[in-house]
GROMACS .gro file of C-alpha atoms in nm:
model
  407
    1UNK     CA    1   7.691  12.392   8.038
    2UNK     CA    2   7.752  12.633   7.855
    3UNK     CA    3   8.025  12.819   7.659
    4UNK     CA    4   8.205  13.177   7.711
    5UNK     CA    5   8.152  13.450   7.369
    6UNK     CA    6   8.506  13.422   7.413
    7UNK     CA    7   8.572  13.091   7.338
    8UNK     CA    8   8.651  12.957   6.994
    9UNK     CA    9   8.404  12.774   6.796
   10UNK     CA   10   8.511  12.884   6.450
   11UNK     CA   11   8.801  12.560   6.270
   12UNK     CA   12   9.059  12.787   6.388
   13UNK     CA   13   8.937  12.832   6.780
   14UNK     CA   14   8.851  12.449   6.746
   15UNK     CA   15   9.209  12.361   6.649
   16UNK     CA   16   9.365  12.610   6.887
   17UNK     CA   17   9.133  12.517   7.167
   18UNK     CA   18   9.250  12.176   7.095
   19UNK     CA   19   9.630  12.244   7.123
   20UNK     CA   20   9.604  12.387   7.420
   21UNK     CA   21   9.455  12.093   7.645
   22UNK     CA   22   9.731  11.901   7.486
   23UNK     CA   23   9.982  12.110   7.610
   24UNK     CA   24   9.825  12.100   7.956
   25UNK     CA   25   9.813  11.674   7.923
   26UNK     CA   26  10.167  11.678   7.800
   27UNK     CA   27  10.286  11.973   8.136
   28UNK     CA   28  10.059  11.728   8.348
   29UNK     CA   29  10.267  11.432   8.181
   30UNK     CA   30  10.536  11.601   8.305
   31UNK     CA   31  10.524  11.618   8.672
   32UNK     CA   32  10.448  11.267   8.635
   33UNK     CA   33  10.808  11.150   8.458
   34UNK     CA   34  11.004  11.447   8.645
   35UNK     CA   35  10.933  11.314   9.027
   36UNK     CA   36  10.907  10.885   8.874
   37UNK     CA   37  11.312  10.938   8.805
   38UNK     CA   38  11.416  11.077   9.183
   39UNK     CA   39  11.199  10.859   9.400
   40UNK     CA   40  11.551  10.715   9.476
   41UNK     CA   41  11.674  10.985   9.593
   42UNK     CA   42  11.343  11.105   9.784
   43UNK     CA   43  11.378  10.679  10.007
   44UNK     CA   44  11.773  10.817  10.032
   45UNK     CA   45  11.681  11.198  10.190
   46UNK     CA   46  11.358  11.075  10.403
   47UNK     CA   47  11.629  10.727  10.504
   48UNK     CA   48  11.289  10.529  10.537
   49UNK     CA   49  11.344  10.142  10.412
   50UNK     CA   50  11.187  10.006  10.126
   51UNK     CA   51  10.922   9.866  10.307
   52UNK     CA   52  10.792  10.222  10.396
   53UNK     CA   53  10.886  10.351  10.084
   54UNK     CA   54  10.562  10.169   9.941
   55UNK     CA   55  10.327  10.267  10.173
   56UNK     CA   56  10.434  10.664  10.098
   57UNK     CA   57  10.386  10.599   9.755
   58UNK     CA   58  10.065  10.457   9.856
   59UNK     CA   59   9.954  10.819   9.935
   60UNK     CA   60   9.937  10.961   9.550
   61UNK     CA   61   9.658  10.715   9.477
   62UNK     CA   62   9.486  10.740   9.802
   63UNK     CA   63   9.506  11.189   9.790
   64UNK     CA   64   9.321  11.155   9.427
   65UNK     CA   65   9.057  10.925   9.473
   66UNK     CA   66   8.933  11.151   9.812
   67UNK     CA   67   8.972  11.440   9.588
   68UNK     CA   68   8.877  11.384   9.247
   69UNK     CA   69   8.493  11.403   9.412
   70UNK     CA   70   8.576  11.832   9.402
   71UNK     CA   71   8.682  11.915   9.083
   72UNK     CA   72   8.306  11.931   8.973
   73UNK     CA   73   8.207  12.146   9.215
   74UNK     CA   74   8.471  12.353   9.129
   75UNK     CA   75   8.474  12.324   8.779
   76UNK     CA   76   8.117  12.463   8.816
   77UNK     CA   77   8.138  12.765   9.116
   78UNK     CA   78   8.456  12.922   8.871
   79UNK     CA   79   8.417  12.799   8.534
   80UNK     CA   80   8.657  12.489   8.373
   81UNK     CA   81   8.877  12.760   8.238
   82UNK     CA   82   9.006  12.914   8.541
   83UNK     CA   83   8.889  12.601   8.782
   84UNK     CA   84   9.211  12.439   8.516
   85UNK     CA   85   9.440  12.706   8.555
   86UNK     CA   86   9.398  12.671   8.982
   87UNK     CA   87   9.410  12.274   8.975
   88UNK     CA   88   9.714  12.266   8.718
   89UNK     CA   89   9.907  12.512   8.910
   90UNK     CA   90   9.894  12.291   9.223
   91UNK     CA   91   9.950  12.010   9.051
   92UNK     CA   92  10.326  12.133   8.900
   93UNK     CA   93  10.409  12.313   9.213
   94UNK     CA   94  10.346  11.979   9.364
   95UNK     CA   95  10.621  11.860   9.200
   96UNK     CA   96  10.869  12.053   9.462
   97UNK     CA   97  10.706  11.901   9.787
   98UNK     CA   98  10.823  11.532   9.783
   99UNK     CA   99  11.203  11.661   9.731
  100UNK     CA  100  11.170  11.817  10.071
  101UNK     CA  101  11.040  11.538  10.300
  102UNK     CA  102  11.288  11.486  10.608
  103UNK     CA  103  11.073  11.125  10.712
  104UNK     CA  104  10.826  10.934  10.606
  105UNK     CA  105  10.515  11.070  10.767
  106UNK     CA  106  10.620  11.433  10.629
  107UNK     CA  107  10.686  11.237  10.284
  108UNK     CA  108  10.294  11.078  10.291
  109UNK     CA  109  10.150  11.425  10.358
  110UNK     CA  110  10.363  11.538  10.033
  111UNK     CA  111  10.247  11.290   9.815
  112UNK     CA  112   9.881  11.256   9.918
  113UNK     CA  113   9.853  11.689   9.863
  114UNK     CA  114  10.125  11.589   9.511
  115UNK     CA  115   9.817  11.334   9.467
  116UNK     CA  116   9.509  11.525   9.516
  117UNK     CA  117   9.588  11.784   9.282
  118UNK     CA  118   9.698  11.562   9.015
  119UNK     CA  119   9.336  11.385   9.036
  120UNK     CA  120   9.162  11.744   9.065
  121UNK     CA  121   9.306  11.834   8.772
  122UNK     CA  122   9.307  11.501   8.550
  123UNK     CA  123   8.992  11.568   8.588
  124UNK     CA  124   8.938  11.892   8.504
  125UNK     CA  125   9.131  11.828   8.175
  126UNK     CA  126   8.964  11.546   8.077
  127UNK     CA  127   8.616  11.718   8.075
  128UNK     CA  128   8.797  11.980   7.873
  129UNK     CA  129   8.896  11.751   7.622
  130UNK     CA  130   8.538  11.554   7.549
  131UNK     CA  131   8.454  11.945   7.541
  132UNK     CA  132   8.679  11.982   7.276
  133UNK     CA  133   8.610  11.660   7.130
  134UNK     CA  134   8.252  11.731   7.103
  135UNK     CA  135   8.320  12.003   6.913
  136UNK     CA  136   8.540  11.937   6.664
  137UNK     CA  137   8.351  11.595   6.642
  138UNK     CA  138   8.570  11.318   6.592
  139UNK     CA  139   8.778  11.149   6.809
  140UNK     CA  140   9.068  11.356   7.046
  141UNK     CA  141   9.096  11.117   7.364
  142UNK     CA  142   9.354  10.906   7.214
  143UNK     CA  143   9.556  11.144   7.109
  144UNK     CA  144   9.582  11.348   7.408
  145UNK     CA  145   9.651  11.102   7.652
  146UNK     CA  146   9.955  11.059   7.382
  147UNK     CA  147  10.070  11.333   7.461
  148UNK     CA  148  10.075  11.298   7.822
  149UNK     CA  149  10.338  10.980   7.771
  150UNK     CA  150  10.468  11.217   7.587
  151UNK     CA  151  10.558  11.437   7.867
  152UNK     CA  152  10.573  11.185   8.101
  153UNK     CA  153  10.893  11.027   7.874
  154UNK     CA  154  10.981  11.431   7.952
  155UNK     CA  155  11.047  11.443   8.194
  156UNK     CA  156  11.175  11.109   8.259
  157UNK     CA  157  11.468  11.161   8.026
  158UNK     CA  158  11.493  11.525   8.185
  159UNK     CA  159  11.495  11.328   8.523
  160UNK     CA  160  11.741  11.147   8.423
  161UNK     CA  161  11.999  11.355   8.308
  162UNK     CA  162  11.951  11.579   8.614
  163UNK     CA  163  12.045  11.235   8.826
  164UNK     CA  164  12.288  11.114   8.607
  165UNK     CA  165  12.443  11.536   8.698
  166UNK     CA  166  12.438  11.404   9.086
  167UNK     CA  167  12.218  11.759   9.020
  168UNK     CA  168  12.061  11.753   9.415
  169UNK     CA  169  11.694  11.718   9.391
  170UNK     CA  170  11.517  11.990   9.565
  171UNK     CA  171  11.664  12.180   9.328
  172UNK     CA  172  11.549  11.982   9.008
  173UNK     CA  173  11.229  11.993   9.158
  174UNK     CA  174  11.191  12.278   9.253
  175UNK     CA  175  11.361  12.448   8.889
  176UNK     CA  176  11.089  12.213   8.677
  177UNK     CA  177  10.734  12.307   8.872
  178UNK     CA  178  10.806  12.650   8.830
  179UNK     CA  179  10.865  12.579   8.451
  180UNK     CA  180  10.605  12.373   8.404
  181UNK     CA  181  10.351  12.568   8.611
  182UNK     CA  182  10.445  12.905   8.417
  183UNK     CA  183  10.370  12.690   8.077
  184UNK     CA  184  10.081  12.549   8.218
  185UNK     CA  185   9.947  12.851   8.330
  186UNK     CA  186   9.958  13.034   7.969
  187UNK     CA  187   9.828  12.814   7.791
  188UNK     CA  188   9.563  12.802   7.985
  189UNK     CA  189   9.433  13.094   7.834
  190UNK     CA  190   9.394  12.925   7.531
  191UNK     CA  191   9.091  12.613   7.632
  192UNK     CA  192   8.733  12.616   7.612
  193UNK     CA  193   8.570  12.847   7.879
  194UNK     CA  194   8.258  12.625   7.994
  195UNK     CA  195   8.059  12.773   8.306
  196UNK     CA  196   7.726  12.678   8.417
  197UNK     CA  197   7.405  12.781   8.357
  198UNK     CA  198   7.296  13.072   8.591
  199UNK     CA  199   6.990  12.837   8.741
  200UNK     CA  200   7.153  12.544   8.766
  201UNK     CA  201   7.271  12.305   9.058
  202UNK     CA  202   7.558  12.267   9.166
  203UNK     CA  203   7.713  11.973   9.160
  204UNK     CA  204   7.738  11.804   9.466
  205UNK     CA  205   8.138  11.860   9.682
  206UNK     CA  206   8.127  11.419   9.758
  207UNK     CA  207   7.856  11.170   9.556
  208UNK     CA  208   7.864  10.798   9.496
  209UNK     CA  209   7.986  10.752   9.051
  210UNK     CA  210   7.674  10.738   8.972
  211UNK     CA  211   7.616  10.406   8.781
  212UNK     CA  212   7.684  10.422   8.397
  213UNK     CA  213   8.027  10.539   8.563
  214UNK     CA  214   8.063  10.196   8.775
  215UNK     CA  215   7.935   9.993   8.459
  216UNK     CA  216   8.232  10.193   8.275
  217UNK     CA  217   8.451  10.269   8.519
  218UNK     CA  218   8.485   9.870   8.525
  219UNK     CA  219   8.622   9.854   8.113
  220UNK     CA  220   8.922  10.075   8.238
  221UNK     CA  221   9.001   9.933   8.561
  222UNK     CA  222   9.097   9.614   8.333
  223UNK     CA  223   9.281   9.744   8.144
  224UNK     CA  224   9.406   9.964   8.447
  225UNK     CA  225   9.544   9.652   8.539
  226UNK     CA  226   9.694   9.515   8.272
  227UNK     CA  227   9.900   9.796   8.215
  228UNK     CA  228  10.028   9.828   8.552
  229UNK     CA  229  10.069   9.465   8.574
  230UNK     CA  230  10.334   9.437   8.334
  231UNK     CA  231  10.459   9.808   8.313
  232UNK     CA  232  10.628   9.714   8.717
  233UNK     CA  233  10.625   9.325   8.692
  234UNK     CA  234  10.739   9.309   8.299
  235UNK     CA  235  11.096   9.271   8.426
  236UNK     CA  236  11.117   9.112   8.643
  237UNK     CA  237  10.838   8.819   8.496
  238UNK     CA  238  11.185   8.809   8.234
  239UNK     CA  239  11.439   8.785   8.425
  240UNK     CA  240  11.341   8.518   8.617
  241UNK     CA  241  11.053   8.360   8.458
  242UNK     CA  242  11.268   8.327   8.164
  243UNK     CA  243  11.628   8.387   8.295
  244UNK     CA  244  11.673   8.700   8.074
  245UNK     CA  245  11.938   8.991   8.130
  246UNK     CA  246  11.953   9.216   8.398
  247UNK     CA  247  11.909   9.455   8.065
  248UNK     CA  248  11.672   9.255   7.856
  249UNK     CA  249  11.426   9.282   8.179
  250UNK     CA  250  11.524   9.676   8.212
  251UNK     CA  251  11.410   9.700   7.829
  252UNK     CA  252  11.114   9.622   7.894
  253UNK     CA  253  11.000   9.880   8.046
  254UNK     CA  254  11.111  10.119   7.819
  255UNK     CA  255  10.916   9.914   7.510
  256UNK     CA  256  10.575   9.866   7.654
  257UNK     CA  257  10.578  10.252   7.763
  258UNK     CA  258  10.653  10.364   7.384
  259UNK     CA  259  10.431  10.130   7.258
  260UNK     CA  260  10.125  10.239   7.446
  261UNK     CA  261  10.255  10.626   7.375
  262UNK     CA  262  10.289  10.547   6.983
  263UNK     CA  263   9.938  10.374   7.063
  264UNK     CA  264   9.782  10.669   7.188
  265UNK     CA  265   9.926  10.946   6.944
  266UNK     CA  266   9.817  10.702   6.691
  267UNK     CA  267   9.490  10.580   6.812
  268UNK     CA  268   9.261  10.854   6.714
  269UNK     CA  269   9.257  10.783   6.385
  270UNK     CA  270   9.173  10.440   6.458
  271UNK     CA  271   8.817  10.524   6.667
  272UNK     CA  272   8.686  10.762   6.440
  273UNK     CA  273   8.757  10.406   6.112
  274UNK     CA  274   8.608  10.203   6.386
  275UNK     CA  275   8.462  10.365   6.693
  276UNK     CA  276   8.489  10.363   7.084
  277UNK     CA  277   8.354   9.987   7.095
  278UNK     CA  278   8.470   9.818   6.775
  279UNK     CA  279   8.845   9.994   6.917
  280UNK     CA  280   8.817   9.875   7.223
  281UNK     CA  281   8.735   9.500   7.114
  282UNK     CA  282   8.999   9.539   6.892
  283UNK     CA  283   9.241   9.600   7.153
  284UNK     CA  284   9.096   9.350   7.407
  285UNK     CA  285   9.148   9.067   7.120
  286UNK     CA  286   9.572   9.224   7.127
  287UNK     CA  287   9.571   9.222   7.491
  288UNK     CA  288   9.462   8.911   7.505
  289UNK     CA  289   9.685   8.731   7.293
  290UNK     CA  290   9.985   8.897   7.432
  291UNK     CA  291   9.927   8.760   7.771
  292UNK     CA  292   9.818   8.437   7.646
  293UNK     CA  293  10.192   8.521   7.417
  294UNK     CA  294  10.370   8.609   7.736
  295UNK     CA  295  10.205   8.317   7.993
  296UNK     CA  296  10.283   8.002   7.684
  297UNK     CA  297  10.660   8.163   7.654
  298UNK     CA  298  10.979   8.014   7.690
  299UNK     CA  299  11.170   8.262   7.590
  300UNK     CA  300  11.241   8.680   7.599
  301UNK     CA  301  11.183   8.731   7.205
  302UNK     CA  302  10.847   8.601   7.233
  303UNK     CA  303  10.767   8.772   7.582
  304UNK     CA  304  10.837   9.061   7.516
  305UNK     CA  305  10.701   9.068   7.181
  306UNK     CA  306  10.443   8.973   7.459
  307UNK     CA  307  10.387   9.265   7.734
  308UNK     CA  308  10.412   9.491   7.370
  309UNK     CA  309  10.078   9.317   7.228
  310UNK     CA  310   9.931   9.420   7.592
  311UNK     CA  311  10.012   9.734   7.583
  312UNK     CA  312   9.909   9.819   7.271
  313UNK     CA  313   9.588   9.667   7.325
  314UNK     CA  314   9.566   9.855   7.628
  315UNK     CA  315   9.625  10.241   7.542
  316UNK     CA  316   9.354  10.379   7.402
  317UNK     CA  317   9.103  10.250   7.643
  318UNK     CA  318   9.107  10.504   7.945
  319UNK     CA  319   9.045  10.761   7.766
  320UNK     CA  320   8.823  10.670   7.536
  321UNK     CA  321   8.637  10.552   7.896
  322UNK     CA  322   8.670  10.932   7.997
  323UNK     CA  323   8.536  10.985   7.659
  324UNK     CA  324   8.176  10.788   7.773
  325UNK     CA  325   8.195  10.901   8.113
  326UNK     CA  326   8.156  11.203   8.016
  327UNK     CA  327   7.851  11.161   7.773
  328UNK     CA  328   7.669  10.917   8.028
  329UNK     CA  329   7.495  11.192   8.220
  330UNK     CA  330   7.403  11.561   8.283
  331UNK     CA  331   7.748  11.620   8.485
  332UNK     CA  332   8.059  11.559   8.263
  333UNK     CA  333   8.308  11.595   8.555
  334UNK     CA  334   8.132  11.394   8.845
  335UNK     CA  335   8.108  11.045   8.584
  336UNK     CA  336   8.485  11.120   8.474
  337UNK     CA  337   8.520  11.137   8.863
  338UNK     CA  338   8.413  10.806   8.929
  339UNK     CA  339   8.531  10.651   8.707
  340UNK     CA  340   8.899  10.832   8.754
  341UNK     CA  341   8.887  10.648   9.132
  342UNK     CA  342   8.816  10.292   9.002
  343UNK     CA  343   9.094  10.303   8.758
  344UNK     CA  344   9.308  10.497   9.034
  345UNK     CA  345   9.202  10.230   9.224
  346UNK     CA  346   9.290   9.957   8.955
  347UNK     CA  347   9.636  10.078   8.970
  348UNK     CA  348   9.696  10.087   9.304
  349UNK     CA  349   9.646   9.755   9.362
  350UNK     CA  350   9.758   9.574   9.038
  351UNK     CA  351  10.157   9.577   9.160
  352UNK     CA  352  10.093   9.407   9.537
  353UNK     CA  353   9.807   9.147   9.380
  354UNK     CA  354  10.050   9.001   9.101
  355UNK     CA  355  10.292   8.992   9.361
  356UNK     CA  356  10.100   8.806   9.648
  357UNK     CA  357   9.904   8.566   9.341
  358UNK     CA  358  10.319   8.515   9.286
  359UNK     CA  359  10.318   8.405   9.655
  360UNK     CA  360  10.063   8.171   9.646
  361UNK     CA  361  10.098   8.019   9.304
  362UNK     CA  362  10.397   8.167   8.997
  363UNK     CA  363  10.407   8.498   8.828
  364UNK     CA  364  10.304   8.266   8.517
  365UNK     CA  365   9.994   8.237   8.715
  366UNK     CA  366   9.920   8.597   8.776
  367UNK     CA  367   9.998   8.693   8.385
  368UNK     CA  368   9.712   8.415   8.363
  369UNK     CA  369   9.502   8.605   8.564
  370UNK     CA  370   9.618   8.987   8.325
  371UNK     CA  371   9.468   8.802   8.083
  372UNK     CA  372   9.139   8.725   8.198
  373UNK     CA  373   9.132   9.017   8.306
  374UNK     CA  374   9.234   9.155   7.956
  375UNK     CA  375   8.931   8.924   7.778
  376UNK     CA  376   8.726   9.180   7.957
  377UNK     CA  377   8.765   9.455   7.762
  378UNK     CA  378   8.628   9.238   7.453
  379UNK     CA  379   8.332   9.147   7.692
  380UNK     CA  380   8.297   9.448   7.811
  381UNK     CA  381   8.348   9.683   7.543
  382UNK     CA  382   7.951   9.761   7.456
  383UNK     CA  383   7.917   9.914   7.830
  384UNK     CA  384   8.103  10.263   7.655
  385UNK     CA  385   7.787  10.301   7.396
  386UNK     CA  386   7.650  10.496   7.706
  387UNK     CA  387   7.481  10.865   7.636
  388UNK     CA  388   7.267  10.756   7.321
  389UNK     CA  389   6.996  10.996   7.303
  390UNK     CA  390   7.192  11.270   7.549
  391UNK     CA  391   7.129  11.559   7.424
  392UNK     CA  392   7.362  11.734   7.209
  393UNK     CA  393   7.531  12.060   7.158
  394UNK     CA  394   7.537  12.244   6.873
  395UNK     CA  395   7.856  12.151   6.731
  396UNK     CA  396   7.935  11.833   6.937
  397UNK     CA  397   7.933  11.488   6.829
  398UNK     CA  398   7.633  11.273   6.889
  399UNK     CA  399   7.778  10.919   7.138
  400UNK     CA  400   7.556  10.721   6.837
  401UNK     CA  401   7.772  10.886   6.572
  402UNK     CA  402   8.045  10.872   6.818
  403UNK     CA  403   8.038  10.456   6.881
  404UNK     CA  404   7.941  10.393   6.417
  405UNK     CA  405   8.185  10.301   6.208
  406UNK     CA  406   8.365  10.568   5.965
  407UNK     CA  407   8.465  10.563   5.616
   0.00000   0.00000   0.00000
């Protein structure tokens, strides 16, 4: 892979490229936040039950899992900048589709397209994030994912305001889609334009994830499972297990999301100091301690602290997993797509798995499972060293250096 002649290589140019990619991450997150706040409106408009809504909400993950392997071939053919511009525009514009759906079938189709465009743009922007990280020579992936969280918070805040003012979701999402598309397409001009060598073999349109991606993806699976469980079930746990008020239960999700965002925004400094492996091992210890605290708690304050520790511990794992996947072989987009597919699957099954275990036993046992998976981060962190000895482009940080603690 080569960069085009006008791709910035000086310090100022690399910083501008970093800011451009960060802005894309923020726009990507804003779409998710905008959609999530209007789900009740969408359910009412489509006239579907809670069970049917649950079925429909599985389609974004299905669409993403099927479409993500295509991202590598799109980037190979058109170059990373043009690919990102087109794919992120598809993603931002797809925000308008679900609120237009008048039935379960059309909602499922809309959410399939929504998820497919989300997955392909996700893979492409993460591959470019790793490219920027390599050129800068220090960790930036955690901060980029932190900007995604900031975008999600901004989108959800705007959506909450729109819902409070009783704005029709079709109007809200159409306006948000146009604004976010214009912003995202504009900032894409500043991202690096990585192009394939003329004689480079194009990646397959569909391919199984490489073995290295499976191992890295397993670490990501543990983190995303714990994240999804805490995000979706912490409020229920506080209310049903510990007798907390509805206000305390609702606050748990906000506390968890803010913990994730703050940890990601500050995570790059930790990674630069201790390396990806050390950071994930420490994060695994924190998440495991948080799980133990949740399971052992007899009051809501301790449980809230436990959920906060889980969020703090898993926050930077997925960004580091994507970075390790990109360095694990000659096709970064394909490896990232493999890891992303595994993590998307984890996010899809976590909420239902927690509920299933709770039905068979209790929510306490469910979070015992979360605690075990959190400890998997401690055990599996070493796979993030993947890529040692691989060729490194001029100006890039070597995988060995990326794993080494820095003073």
